């Protein structure tokens, strides 16, 4: 966020025309836009003032997926992939690299603005920049979530989650022993109607979350699976 209180959005696309169109759309909505002509430039421009990233996948220097991994080492701000690649395998790779959402070209301007607003809204709640209704600490064994500070600790070691990973964890901690199907999680976290291929999206985020909170993700202590039904925290 800049000094004037505007959200800053970084766009990385090798097409000057696409960068210009998106910049006009976003500035018209009151956002400040930072433009990068390739993914390396986007990585170099990454700092804690950027509230959202829009990355093209196919770029001349390195892919958006590779850039996403490097950006994730610097920030938990949401990352939206904007690309002509729309296969389920591409989406899975995007989420695995740390992305939060995926919008295929050609896209409608209204849909782009809707995705941007949704991602920023979730991120602001996660970062504690918007009011929260629950201030209790949530625990499961040595895993603790402080919903006031949005900090997650495992045996006193801080764990850094993306906003979606955090929301999944909080939802399940607030409903211990309740089994959430992929459809339940998708509709409650993404706030969109569930569709079949969204199952992969949920699975990837569950896998990423386990890597961060489990000593042995293959034999999870906290985030468990009920085969054929879903996931729960006991």
JSON list of C-alpha atoms in Angstrom, two decimals:
[
{"chain": "A", "resi": 1, "resn": "UNK", "atom": "CA", "xyz": [0.00, 0.00, 0.00]},
{"chain": "A", "resi": 2, "resn": "UNK", "atom": "CA", "xyz": [1.33, 3.45, -0.86]},
{"chain": "A", "resi": 3, "resn": "UNK", "atom": "CA", "xyz": [1.51, 6.55, 1.31]},
{"chain": "A", "resi": 4, "resn": "UNK", "atom": "CA", "xyz": [-1.92, 7.66, 0.09]},
{"chain": "A", "resi": 5, "resn": "UNK", "atom": "CA", "xyz": [-3.53, 4.44, 1.29]},
{"chain": "A", "resi": 6, "resn": "UNK", "atom": "CA", "xyz": [-4.07, 3.02, -2.20]},
{"chain": "A", "resi": 7, "resn": "UNK", "atom": "CA", "xyz": [-3.50, -0.67, -2.87]},
{"chain": "A", "resi": 8, "resn": "UNK", "atom": "CA", "xyz": [-0.45, -1.29, -5.08]},
{"chain": "A", "resi": 9, "resn": "UNK", "atom": "CA", "xyz": [-0.74, -3.98, -7.75]},
{"chain": "A", "resi": 10, "resn": "UNK", "atom": "CA", "xyz": [2.21, -5.25, -9.75]},
{"chain": "A", "resi": 11, "resn": "UNK", "atom": "CA", "xyz": [1.55, -6.47, -13.31]},
{"chain": "A", "resi": 12, "resn": "UNK", "atom": "CA", "xyz": [4.13, -8.60, -15.14]},
{"chain": "A", "resi": 13, "resn": "UNK", "atom": "CA", "xyz": [3.41, -9.31, -18.80]},
{"chain": "A", "resi": 14, "resn": "UNK", "atom": "CA", "xyz": [5.67, -9.11, -21.84]},
{"chain": "A", "resi": 15, "resn": "UNK", "atom": "CA", "xyz": [2.82, -7.59, -23.88]},
{"chain": "A", "resi": 16, "resn": "UNK", "atom": "CA", "xyz": [2.83, -3.82, -23.55]},
{"chain": "A", "resi": 17, "resn": "UNK", "atom": "CA", "xyz": [-0.74, -3.72, -24.84]},
{"chain": "A", "resi": 18, "resn": "UNK", "atom": "CA", "xyz": [-2.00, -6.06, -22.10]},
{"chain": "A", "resi": 19, "resn": "UNK", "atom": "CA", "xyz": [-0.06, -4.16, -19.43]},
{"chain": "A", "resi": 20, "resn": "UNK", "atom": "CA", "xyz": [-1.59, -0.89, -20.63]},
{"chain": "A", "resi": 21, "resn": "UNK", "atom": "CA", "xyz": [-5.15, -2.29, -20.71]},
{"chain": "A", "resi": 22, "resn": "UNK", "atom": "CA", "xyz": [-4.89, -3.76, -17.22]},
{"chain": "A", "resi": 23, "resn": "UNK", "atom": "CA", "xyz": [-3.29, -0.60, -15.86]},
{"chain": "A", "resi": 24, "resn": "UNK", "atom": "CA", "xyz": [-6.14, 1.53, -17.23]},
{"chain": "A", "resi": 25, "resn": "UNK", "atom": "CA", "xyz": [-8.71, -0.85, -15.72]},
{"chain": "A", "resi": 26, "resn": "UNK", "atom": "CA", "xyz": [-7.05, -0.94, -12.30]},
{"chain": "A", "resi": 27, "resn": "UNK", "atom": "CA", "xyz": [-6.24, 2.75, -12.02]},
{"chain": "A", "resi": 28, "resn": "UNK", "atom": "CA", "xyz": [-9.87, 3.42, -12.92]},
{"chain": "A", "resi": 29, "resn": "UNK", "atom": "CA", "xyz": [-10.80, 1.40, -9.83]},
{"chain": "A", "resi": 30, "resn": "UNK", "atom": "CA", "xyz": [-8.49, 3.48, -7.64]},
{"chain": "A", "resi": 31, "resn": "UNK", "atom": "CA", "xyz": [-5.46, 1.17, -7.50]},
{"chain": "A", "resi": 32, "resn": "UNK", "atom": "CA", "xyz": [-1.83, 2.14, -8.01]},
{"chain": "A", "resi": 33, "resn": "UNK", "atom": "CA", "xyz": [-0.16, -0.01, -10.67]},
{"chain": "A", "resi": 34, "resn": "UNK", "atom": "CA", "xyz": [3.48, -1.04, -10.96]},
{"chain": "A", "resi": 35, "resn": "UNK", "atom": "CA", "xyz": [4.32, -2.52, -14.37]},
{"chain": "A", "resi": 36, "resn": "UNK", "atom": "CA", "xyz": [7.05, -5.04, -15.18]},
{"chain": "A", "resi": 37, "resn": "UNK", "atom": "CA", "xyz": [7.86, -6.24, -18.70]},
{"chain": "A", "resi": 38, "resn": "UNK", "atom": "CA", "xyz": [9.20, -9.61, -17.54]},
{"chain": "A", "resi": 39, "resn": "UNK", "atom": "CA", "xyz": [9.21, -11.86, -14.49]},
{"chain": "A", "resi": 40, "resn": "UNK", "atom": "CA", "xyz": [12.74, -11.02, -13.38]},
{"chain": "A", "resi": 41, "resn": "UNK", "atom": "CA", "xyz": [11.81, -7.35, -13.26]},
{"chain": "A", "resi": 42, "resn": "UNK", "atom": "CA", "xyz": [8.75, -8.31, -11.21]},
{"chain": "A", "resi": 43, "resn": "UNK", "atom": "CA", "xyz": [10.96, -10.20, -8.72]},
{"chain": "A", "resi": 44, "resn": "UNK", "atom": "CA", "xyz": [13.30, -7.22, -8.44]},
{"chain": "A", "resi": 45, "resn": "UNK", "atom": "CA", "xyz": [10.36, -4.84, -7.81]},
{"chain": "A", "resi": 46, "resn": "UNK", "atom": "CA", "xyz": [8.85, -7.06, -5.12]},
{"chain": "A", "resi": 47, "resn": "UNK", "atom": "CA", "xyz": [8.68, -5.53, -1.65]},
{"chain": "A", "resi": 48, "resn": "UNK", "atom": "CA", "xyz": [6.19, -5.23, 1.20]},
{"chain": "A", "resi": 49, "resn": "UNK", "atom": "CA", "xyz": [4.36, -2.32, -0.45]},
{"chain": "A", "resi": 50, "resn": "UNK", "atom": "CA", "xyz": [2.91, -4.59, -3.15]},
{"chain": "A", "resi": 51, "resn": "UNK", "atom": "CA", "xyz": [-0.55, -5.88, -2.17]},
{"chain": "A", "resi": 52, "resn": "UNK", "atom": "CA", "xyz": [-1.24, -8.08, -5.22]},
{"chain": "A", "resi": 53, "resn": "UNK", "atom": "CA", "xyz": [0.67, -9.57, -8.15]},
{"chain": "A", "resi": 54, "resn": "UNK", "atom": "CA", "xyz": [-0.73, -10.34, -11.60]},
{"chain": "A", "resi": 55, "resn": "UNK", "atom": "CA", "xyz": [1.71, -12.61, -13.45]},
{"chain": "A", "resi": 56, "resn": "UNK", "atom": "CA", "xyz": [1.67, -13.95, -16.97]},
{"chain": "A", "resi": 57, "resn": "UNK", "atom": "CA", "xyz": [2.86, -17.57, -17.13]},
{"chain": "A", "resi": 58, "resn": "UNK", "atom": "CA", "xyz": [4.73, -17.57, -20.46]},
{"chain": "A", "resi": 59, "resn": "UNK", "atom": "CA", "xyz": [7.53, -15.00, -20.33]},
{"chain": "A", "resi": 60, "resn": "UNK", "atom": "CA", "xyz": [10.84, -14.61, -22.21]},
{"chain": "A", "resi": 61, "resn": "UNK", "atom": "CA", "xyz": [13.24, -14.86, -19.25]},
{"chain": "A", "resi": 62, "resn": "UNK", "atom": "CA", "xyz": [11.59, -17.29, -16.85]},
{"chain": "A", "resi": 63, "resn": "UNK", "atom": "CA", "xyz": [8.11, -18.67, -16.39]},
{"chain": "A", "resi": 64, "resn": "UNK", "atom": "CA", "xyz": [5.55, -17.10, -14.11]},
{"chain": "A", "resi": 65, "resn": "UNK", "atom": "CA", "xyz": [5.64, -20.30, -12.04]},
{"chain": "A", "resi": 66, "resn": "UNK", "atom": "CA", "xyz": [9.37, -19.95, -11.35]},
{"chain": "A", "resi": 67, "resn": "UNK", "atom": "CA", "xyz": [8.97, -16.25, -10.61]},
{"chain": "A", "resi": 68, "resn": "UNK", "atom": "CA", "xyz": [6.09, -17.04, -8.23]},
{"chain": "A", "resi": 69, "resn": "UNK", "atom": "CA", "xyz": [8.35, -19.30, -6.15]},
{"chain": "A", "resi": 70, "resn": "UNK", "atom": "CA", "xyz": [10.92, -16.50, -5.80]},
{"chain": "A", "resi": 71, "resn": "UNK", "atom": "CA", "xyz": [8.27, -13.89, -5.02]},
{"chain": "A", "resi": 72, "resn": "UNK", "atom": "CA", "xyz": [6.86, -16.20, -2.33]},
{"chain": "A", "resi": 73, "resn": "UNK", "atom": "CA", "xyz": [10.25, -16.02, -0.60]},
{"chain": "A", "resi": 74, "resn": "UNK", "atom": "CA", "xyz": [9.67, -12.29, -0.16]},
{"chain": "A", "resi": 75, "resn": "UNK", "atom": "CA", "xyz": [5.95, -11.87, 0.47]},
{"chain": "A", "resi": 76, "resn": "UNK", "atom": "CA", "xyz": [2.64, -13.62, 1.17]},
{"chain": "A", "resi": 77, "resn": "UNK", "atom": "CA", "xyz": [0.67, -11.11, -0.94]},
{"chain": "A", "resi": 78, "resn": "UNK", "atom": "CA", "xyz": [-1.81, -12.82, -3.31]},
{"chain": "A", "resi": 79, "resn": "UNK", "atom": "CA", "xyz": [-0.67, -13.84, -6.78]},
{"chain": "A", "resi": 80, "resn": "UNK", "atom": "CA", "xyz": [-3.08, -14.07, -9.72]},
{"chain": "A", "resi": 81, "resn": "UNK", "atom": "CA", "xyz": [-1.91, -15.90, -12.84]},
{"chain": "A", "resi": 82, "resn": "UNK", "atom": "CA", "xyz": [-3.22, -14.34, -16.04]},
{"chain": "A", "resi": 83, "resn": "UNK", "atom": "CA", "xyz": [-2.46, -16.55, -19.00]},
{"chain": "A", "resi": 84, "resn": "UNK", "atom": "CA", "xyz": [-3.62, -18.43, -22.08]},
{"chain": "A", "resi": 85, "resn": "UNK", "atom": "CA", "xyz": [-2.70, -21.71, -20.35]},
{"chain": "A", "resi": 86, "resn": "UNK", "atom": "CA", "xyz": [-5.88, -23.11, -18.83]},
{"chain": "A", "resi": 87, "resn": "UNK", "atom": "CA", "xyz": [-5.35, -26.87, -18.48]},
{"chain": "A", "resi": 88, "resn": "UNK", "atom": "CA", "xyz": [-5.89, -28.44, -15.06]},
{"chain": "A", "resi": 89, "resn": "UNK", "atom": "CA", "xyz": [-2.23, -29.48, -14.97]},
{"chain": "A", "resi": 90, "resn": "UNK", "atom": "CA", "xyz": [-1.17, -25.86, -15.50]},
{"chain": "A", "resi": 91, "resn": "UNK", "atom": "CA", "xyz": [-3.48, -24.71, -12.72]},
{"chain": "A", "resi": 92, "resn": "UNK", "atom": "CA", "xyz": [-2.09, -27.34, -10.37]},
{"chain": "A", "resi": 93, "resn": "UNK", "atom": "CA", "xyz": [1.46, -26.21, -11.15]},
{"chain": "A", "resi": 94, "resn": "UNK", "atom": "CA", "xyz": [0.45, -22.60, -10.54]},
{"chain": "A", "resi": 95, "resn": "UNK", "atom": "CA", "xyz": [-1.06, -23.34, -7.14]},
{"chain": "A", "resi": 96, "resn": "UNK", "atom": "CA", "xyz": [1.89, -25.58, -6.23]},
{"chain": "A", "resi": 97, "resn": "UNK", "atom": "CA", "xyz": [4.30, -22.73, -6.91]},
{"chain": "A", "resi": 98, "resn": "UNK", "atom": "CA", "xyz": [2.40, -20.48, -4.50]},
{"chain": "A", "resi": 99, "resn": "UNK", "atom": "CA", "xyz": [-0.27, -18.84, -6.64]},
{"chain": "A", "resi": 100, "resn": "UNK", "atom": "CA", "xyz": [-3.71, -17.96, -5.27]},
{"chain": "A", "resi": 101, "resn": "UNK", "atom": "CA", "xyz": [-5.92, -17.72, -8.34]},
{"chain": "A", "resi": 102, "resn": "UNK", "atom": "CA", "xyz": [-5.93, -18.30, -12.09]},
{"chain": "A", "resi": 103, "resn": "UNK", "atom": "CA", "xyz": [-7.65, -16.35, -14.86]},
{"chain": "A", "resi": 104, "resn": "UNK", "atom": "CA", "xyz": [-7.41, -17.54, -18.46]},
{"chain": "A", "resi": 105, "resn": "UNK", "atom": "CA", "xyz": [-7.09, -15.26, -21.48]},
{"chain": "A", "resi": 106, "resn": "UNK", "atom": "CA", "xyz": [-9.23, -13.95, -23.02]},
{"chain": "A", "resi": 107, "resn": "UNK", "atom": "CA", "xyz": [-10.87, -12.62, -19.88]},
{"chain": "A", "resi": 108, "resn": "UNK", "atom": "CA", "xyz": [-13.68, -10.19, -19.25]},
{"chain": "A", "resi": 109, "resn": "UNK", "atom": "CA", "xyz": [-12.75, -6.92, -17.60]},
{"chain": "A", "resi": 110, "resn": "UNK", "atom": "CA", "xyz": [-15.49, -7.39, -15.01]},
{"chain": "A", "resi": 111, "resn": "UNK", "atom": "CA", "xyz": [-14.11, -10.83, -14.08]},
{"chain": "A", "resi": 112, "resn": "UNK", "atom": "CA", "xyz": [-10.58, -9.48, -13.67]},
{"chain": "A", "resi": 113, "resn": "UNK", "atom": "CA", "xyz": [-11.75, -6.68, -11.37]},
{"chain": "A", "resi": 114, "resn": "UNK", "atom": "CA", "xyz": [-13.88, -9.15, -9.40]},
{"chain": "A", "resi": 115, "resn": "UNK", "atom": "CA", "xyz": [-10.92, -11.51, -8.86]},
{"chain": "A", "resi": 116, "resn": "UNK", "atom": "CA", "xyz": [-8.65, -8.63, -7.83]},
{"chain": "A", "resi": 117, "resn": "UNK", "atom": "CA", "xyz": [-11.14, -7.32, -5.28]},
{"chain": "A", "resi": 118, "resn": "UNK", "atom": "CA", "xyz": [-11.77, -10.80, -3.88]},
{"chain": "A", "resi": 119, "resn": "UNK", "atom": "CA", "xyz": [-8.06, -11.55, -3.47]},
{"chain": "A", "resi": 120, "resn": "UNK", "atom": "CA", "xyz": [-7.37, -8.20, -1.83]},
{"chain": "A", "resi": 121, "resn": "UNK", "atom": "CA", "xyz": [-10.32, -8.58, 0.53]},
{"chain": "A", "resi": 122, "resn": "UNK", "atom": "CA", "xyz": [-9.11, -12.00, 1.72]},
{"chain": "A", "resi": 123, "resn": "UNK", "atom": "CA", "xyz": [-5.53, -10.76, 2.06]},
{"chain": "A", "resi": 124, "resn": "UNK", "atom": "CA", "xyz": [-6.52, -7.75, 4.12]},
{"chain": "A", "resi": 125, "resn": "UNK", "atom": "CA", "xyz": [-8.49, -9.89, 6.54]},
{"chain": "A", "resi": 126, "resn": "UNK", "atom": "CA", "xyz": [-5.57, -12.34, 6.78]},
{"chain": "A", "resi": 127, "resn": "UNK", "atom": "CA", "xyz": [-3.09, -9.55, 7.46]},
{"chain": "A", "resi": 128, "resn": "UNK", "atom": "CA", "xyz": [-5.29, -7.99, 10.11]},
{"chain": "A", "resi": 129, "resn": "UNK", "atom": "CA", "xyz": [-5.92, -4.87, 8.03]},
{"chain": "A", "resi": 130, "resn": "UNK", "atom": "CA", "xyz": [-9.67, -5.34, 8.26]},
{"chain": "A", "resi": 131, "resn": "UNK", "atom": "CA", "xyz": [-11.88, -5.96, 11.29]},
{"chain": "A", "resi": 132, "resn": "UNK", "atom": "CA", "xyz": [-12.07, -9.53, 12.57]},
{"chain": "A", "resi": 133, "resn": "UNK", "atom": "CA", "xyz": [-14.85, -10.97, 14.66]},
{"chain": "A", "resi": 134, "resn": "UNK", "atom": "CA", "xyz": [-12.93, -13.58, 16.63]},
{"chain": "A", "resi": 135, "resn": "UNK", "atom": "CA", "xyz": [-9.83, -12.94, 18.74]},
{"chain": "A", "resi": 136, "resn": "UNK", "atom": "CA", "xyz": [-9.43, -16.37, 20.33]},
{"chain": "A", "resi": 137, "resn": "UNK", "atom": "CA", "xyz": [-6.29, -18.40, 19.99]},
{"chain": "A", "resi": 138, "resn": "UNK", "atom": "CA", "xyz": [-6.90, -21.65, 18.15]},
{"chain": "A", "resi": 139, "resn": "UNK", "atom": "CA", "xyz": [-4.81, -24.68, 19.03]},
{"chain": "A", "resi": 140, "resn": "UNK", "atom": "CA", "xyz": [-4.26, -28.31, 18.13]},
{"chain": "A", "resi": 141, "resn": "UNK", "atom": "CA", "xyz": [-1.39, -29.92, 20.02]},
{"chain": "A", "resi": 142, "resn": "UNK", "atom": "CA", "xyz": [1.72, -27.83, 19.41]},
{"chain": "A", "resi": 143, "resn": "UNK", "atom": "CA", "xyz": [0.03, -25.89, 16.60]},
{"chain": "A", "resi": 144, "resn": "UNK", "atom": "CA", "xyz": [-1.28, -22.44, 17.56]},
{"chain": "A", "resi": 145, "resn": "UNK", "atom": "CA", "xyz": [-3.02, -19.72, 15.56]},
{"chain": "A", "resi": 146, "resn": "UNK", "atom": "CA", "xyz": [-3.45, -16.25, 17.02]},
{"chain": "A", "resi": 147, "resn": "UNK", "atom": "CA", "xyz": [-6.35, -14.69, 15.11]},
{"chain": "A", "resi": 148, "resn": "UNK", "atom": "CA", "xyz": [-5.51, -11.24, 16.52]},
{"chain": "A", "resi": 149, "resn": "UNK", "atom": "CA", "xyz": [-2.01, -11.12, 15.04]},
{"chain": "A", "resi": 150, "resn": "UNK", "atom": "CA", "xyz": [-2.64, -13.69, 12.28]},
{"chain": "A", "resi": 151, "resn": "UNK", "atom": "CA", "xyz": [0.47, -15.54, 13.42]},
{"chain": "A", "resi": 152, "resn": "UNK", "atom": "CA", "xyz": [0.84, -19.31, 13.22]},
{"chain": "A", "resi": 153, "resn": "UNK", "atom": "CA", "xyz": [3.30, -21.17, 15.43]},
{"chain": "A", "resi": 154, "resn": "UNK", "atom": "CA", "xyz": [4.38, -24.79, 15.61]},
{"chain": "A", "resi": 155, "resn": "UNK", "atom": "CA", "xyz": [6.34, -25.56, 18.78]},
{"chain": "A", "resi": 156, "resn": "UNK", "atom": "CA", "xyz": [7.06, -21.81, 19.14]},
{"chain": "A", "resi": 157, "resn": "UNK", "atom": "CA", "xyz": [8.44, -21.61, 15.59]},
{"chain": "A", "resi": 158, "resn": "UNK", "atom": "CA", "xyz": [6.53, -19.17, 13.40]},
{"chain": "A", "resi": 159, "resn": "UNK", "atom": "CA", "xyz": [5.02, -20.68, 10.25]},
{"chain": "A", "resi": 160, "resn": "UNK", "atom": "CA", "xyz": [4.36, -18.40, 7.28]},
{"chain": "A", "resi": 161, "resn": "UNK", "atom": "CA", "xyz": [1.22, -19.22, 5.31]},
{"chain": "A", "resi": 162, "resn": "UNK", "atom": "CA", "xyz": [-0.46, -17.70, 2.29]},
{"chain": "A", "resi": 163, "resn": "UNK", "atom": "CA", "xyz": [-3.87, -16.17, 2.95]},
{"chain": "A", "resi": 164, "resn": "UNK", "atom": "CA", "xyz": [-5.72, -19.18, 1.51]},
{"chain": "A", "resi": 165, "resn": "UNK", "atom": "CA", "xyz": [-3.65, -21.64, 3.56]},
{"chain": "A", "resi": 166, "resn": "UNK", "atom": "CA", "xyz": [-4.36, -19.55, 6.65]},
{"chain": "A", "resi": 167, "resn": "UNK", "atom": "CA", "xyz": [-8.11, -19.46, 5.97]},
{"chain": "A", "resi": 168, "resn": "UNK", "atom": "CA", "xyz": [-8.25, -23.22, 5.48]},
{"chain": "A", "resi": 169, "resn": "UNK", "atom": "CA", "xyz": [-6.37, -23.79, 8.74]},
{"chain": "A", "resi": 170, "resn": "UNK", "atom": "CA", "xyz": [-8.54, -21.39, 10.74]},
{"chain": "A", "resi": 171, "resn": "UNK", "atom": "CA", "xyz": [-11.77, -22.82, 9.34]},
{"chain": "A", "resi": 172, "resn": "UNK", "atom": "CA", "xyz": [-10.76, -26.34, 10.29]},
{"chain": "A", "resi": 173, "resn": "UNK", "atom": "CA", "xyz": [-9.43, -25.38, 13.72]},
{"chain": "A", "resi": 174, "resn": "UNK", "atom": "CA", "xyz": [-12.71, -23.64, 14.50]},
{"chain": "A", "resi": 175, "resn": "UNK", "atom": "CA", "xyz": [-14.55, -26.82, 13.51]},
{"chain": "A", "resi": 176, "resn": "UNK", "atom": "CA", "xyz": [-12.38, -29.56, 14.98]},
{"chain": "A", "resi": 177, "resn": "UNK", "atom": "CA", "xyz": [-13.28, -33.11, 14.04]},
{"chain": "A", "resi": 178, "resn": "UNK", "atom": "CA", "xyz": [-15.67, -31.89, 11.35]},
{"chain": "A", "resi": 179, "resn": "UNK", "atom": "CA", "xyz": [-14.88, -33.50, 8.01]},
{"chain": "A", "resi": 180, "resn": "UNK", "atom": "CA", "xyz": [-14.75, -30.96, 5.17]},
{"chain": "A", "resi": 181, "resn": "UNK", "atom": "CA", "xyz": [-15.15, -32.23, 1.64]},
{"chain": "A", "resi": 182, "resn": "UNK", "atom": "CA", "xyz": [-13.25, -30.52, -1.19]},
{"chain": "A", "resi": 183, "resn": "UNK", "atom": "CA", "xyz": [-16.55, -28.91, -2.20]},
{"chain": "A", "resi": 184, "resn": "UNK", "atom": "CA", "xyz": [-17.11, -27.60, 1.36]},
{"chain": "A", "resi": 185, "resn": "UNK", "atom": "CA", "xyz": [-13.64, -26.05, 1.49]},
{"chain": "A", "resi": 186, "resn": "UNK", "atom": "CA", "xyz": [-13.81, -24.57, -1.99]},
{"chain": "A", "resi": 187, "resn": "UNK", "atom": "CA", "xyz": [-17.19, -22.92, -1.50]},
{"chain": "A", "resi": 188, "resn": "UNK", "atom": "CA", "xyz": [-16.35, -21.56, 1.96]},
{"chain": "A", "resi": 189, "resn": "UNK", "atom": "CA", "xyz": [-12.80, -20.36, 1.21]},
{"chain": "A", "resi": 190, "resn": "UNK", "atom": "CA", "xyz": [-13.07, -19.28, -2.42]},
{"chain": "A", "resi": 191, "resn": "UNK", "atom": "CA", "xyz": [-16.74, -18.29, -2.02]},
{"chain": "A", "resi": 192, "resn": "UNK", "atom": "CA", "xyz": [-17.58, -19.64, -5.46]},
{"chain": "A", "resi": 193, "resn": "UNK", "atom": "CA", "xyz": [-19.75, -22.58, -6.60]},
{"chain": "A", "resi": 194, "resn": "UNK", "atom": "CA", "xyz": [-17.78, -25.83, -6.60]},
{"chain": "A", "resi": 195, "resn": "UNK", "atom": "CA", "xyz": [-16.95, -27.50, -9.92]},
{"chain": "A", "resi": 196, "resn": "UNK", "atom": "CA", "xyz": [-15.23, -30.83, -10.48]},
{"chain": "A", "resi": 197, "resn": "UNK", "atom": "CA", "xyz": [-11.75, -29.60, -11.45]},
{"chain": "A", "resi": 198, "resn": "UNK", "atom": "CA", "xyz": [-11.68, -27.37, -8.34]},
{"chain": "A", "resi": 199, "resn": "UNK", "atom": "CA", "xyz": [-10.91, -30.56, -6.43]},
{"chain": "A", "resi": 200, "resn": "UNK", "atom": "CA", "xyz": [-7.30, -30.32, -7.69]},
{"chain": "A", "resi": 201, "resn": "UNK", "atom": "CA", "xyz": [-7.10, -26.75, -6.46]},
{"chain": "A", "resi": 202, "resn": "UNK", "atom": "CA", "xyz": [-8.13, -27.78, -2.96]},
{"chain": "A", "resi": 203, "resn": "UNK", "atom": "CA", "xyz": [-5.79, -30.78, -2.95]},
{"chain": "A", "resi": 204, "resn": "UNK", "atom": "CA", "xyz": [-2.78, -28.66, -3.88]},
{"chain": "A", "resi": 205, "resn": "UNK", "atom": "CA", "xyz": [-3.46, -26.13, -1.11]},
{"chain": "A", "resi": 206, "resn": "UNK", "atom": "CA", "xyz": [-3.95, -28.94, 1.41]},
{"chain": "A", "resi": 207, "resn": "UNK", "atom": "CA", "xyz": [-0.65, -30.46, 0.32]},
{"chain": "A", "resi": 208, "resn": "UNK", "atom": "CA", "xyz": [1.15, -27.11, 0.60]},
{"chain": "A", "resi": 209, "resn": "UNK", "atom": "CA", "xyz": [-0.36, -26.52, 4.04]},
{"chain": "A", "resi": 210, "resn": "UNK", "atom": "CA", "xyz": [0.75, -29.95, 5.24]},
{"chain": "A", "resi": 211, "resn": "UNK", "atom": "CA", "xyz": [4.31, -29.28, 4.10]},
{"chain": "A", "resi": 212, "resn": "UNK", "atom": "CA", "xyz": [4.37, -26.28, 6.43]},
{"chain": "A", "resi": 213, "resn": "UNK", "atom": "CA", "xyz": [2.63, -27.60, 9.54]},
{"chain": "A", "resi": 214, "resn": "UNK", "atom": "CA", "xyz": [3.46, -31.31, 9.51]},
{"chain": "A", "resi": 215, "resn": "UNK", "atom": "CA", "xyz": [6.78, -32.91, 10.45]},
{"chain": "A", "resi": 216, "resn": "UNK", "atom": "CA", "xyz": [5.93, -35.78, 8.11]},
{"chain": "A", "resi": 217, "resn": "UNK", "atom": "CA", "xyz": [3.36, -34.65, 5.51]},
{"chain": "A", "resi": 218, "resn": "UNK", "atom": "CA", "xyz": [2.88, -38.26, 4.37]},
{"chain": "A", "resi": 219, "resn": "UNK", "atom": "CA", "xyz": [1.73, -39.19, 7.88]},
{"chain": "A", "resi": 220, "resn": "UNK", "atom": "CA", "xyz": [-0.01, -36.02, 9.08]},
{"chain": "A", "resi": 221, "resn": "UNK", "atom": "CA", "xyz": [-0.50, -35.43, 12.77]},
{"chain": "A", "resi": 222, "resn": "UNK", "atom": "CA", "xyz": [-2.85, -32.46, 12.42]},
{"chain": "A", "resi": 223, "resn": "UNK", "atom": "CA", "xyz": [-4.51, -32.20, 9.01]},
{"chain": "A", "resi": 224, "resn": "UNK", "atom": "CA", "xyz": [-5.87, -35.68, 8.35]},
{"chain": "A", "resi": 225, "resn": "UNK", "atom": "CA", "xyz": [-7.74, -37.30, 5.48]},
{"chain": "A", "resi": 226, "resn": "UNK", "atom": "CA", "xyz": [-10.88, -39.40, 5.61]},
{"chain": "A", "resi": 227, "resn": "UNK", "atom": "CA", "xyz": [-10.62, -41.25, 2.32]},
{"chain": "A", "resi": 228, "resn": "UNK", "atom": "CA", "xyz": [-13.52, -40.57, 0.01]},
{"chain": "A", "resi": 229, "resn": "UNK", "atom": "CA", "xyz": [-14.97, -37.92, 2.33]},
{"chain": "A", "resi": 230, "resn": "UNK", "atom": "CA", "xyz": [-12.54, -35.08, 2.97]},
{"chain": "A", "resi": 231, "resn": "UNK", "atom": "CA", "xyz": [-10.22, -33.53, 5.54]},
{"chain": "A", "resi": 232, "resn": "UNK", "atom": "CA", "xyz": [-10.34, -32.68, 9.23]},
{"chain": "A", "resi": 233, "resn": "UNK", "atom": "CA", "xyz": [-8.27, -31.55, 12.19]},
{"chain": "A", "resi": 234, "resn": "UNK", "atom": "CA", "xyz": [-8.83, -33.72, 15.26]}
]
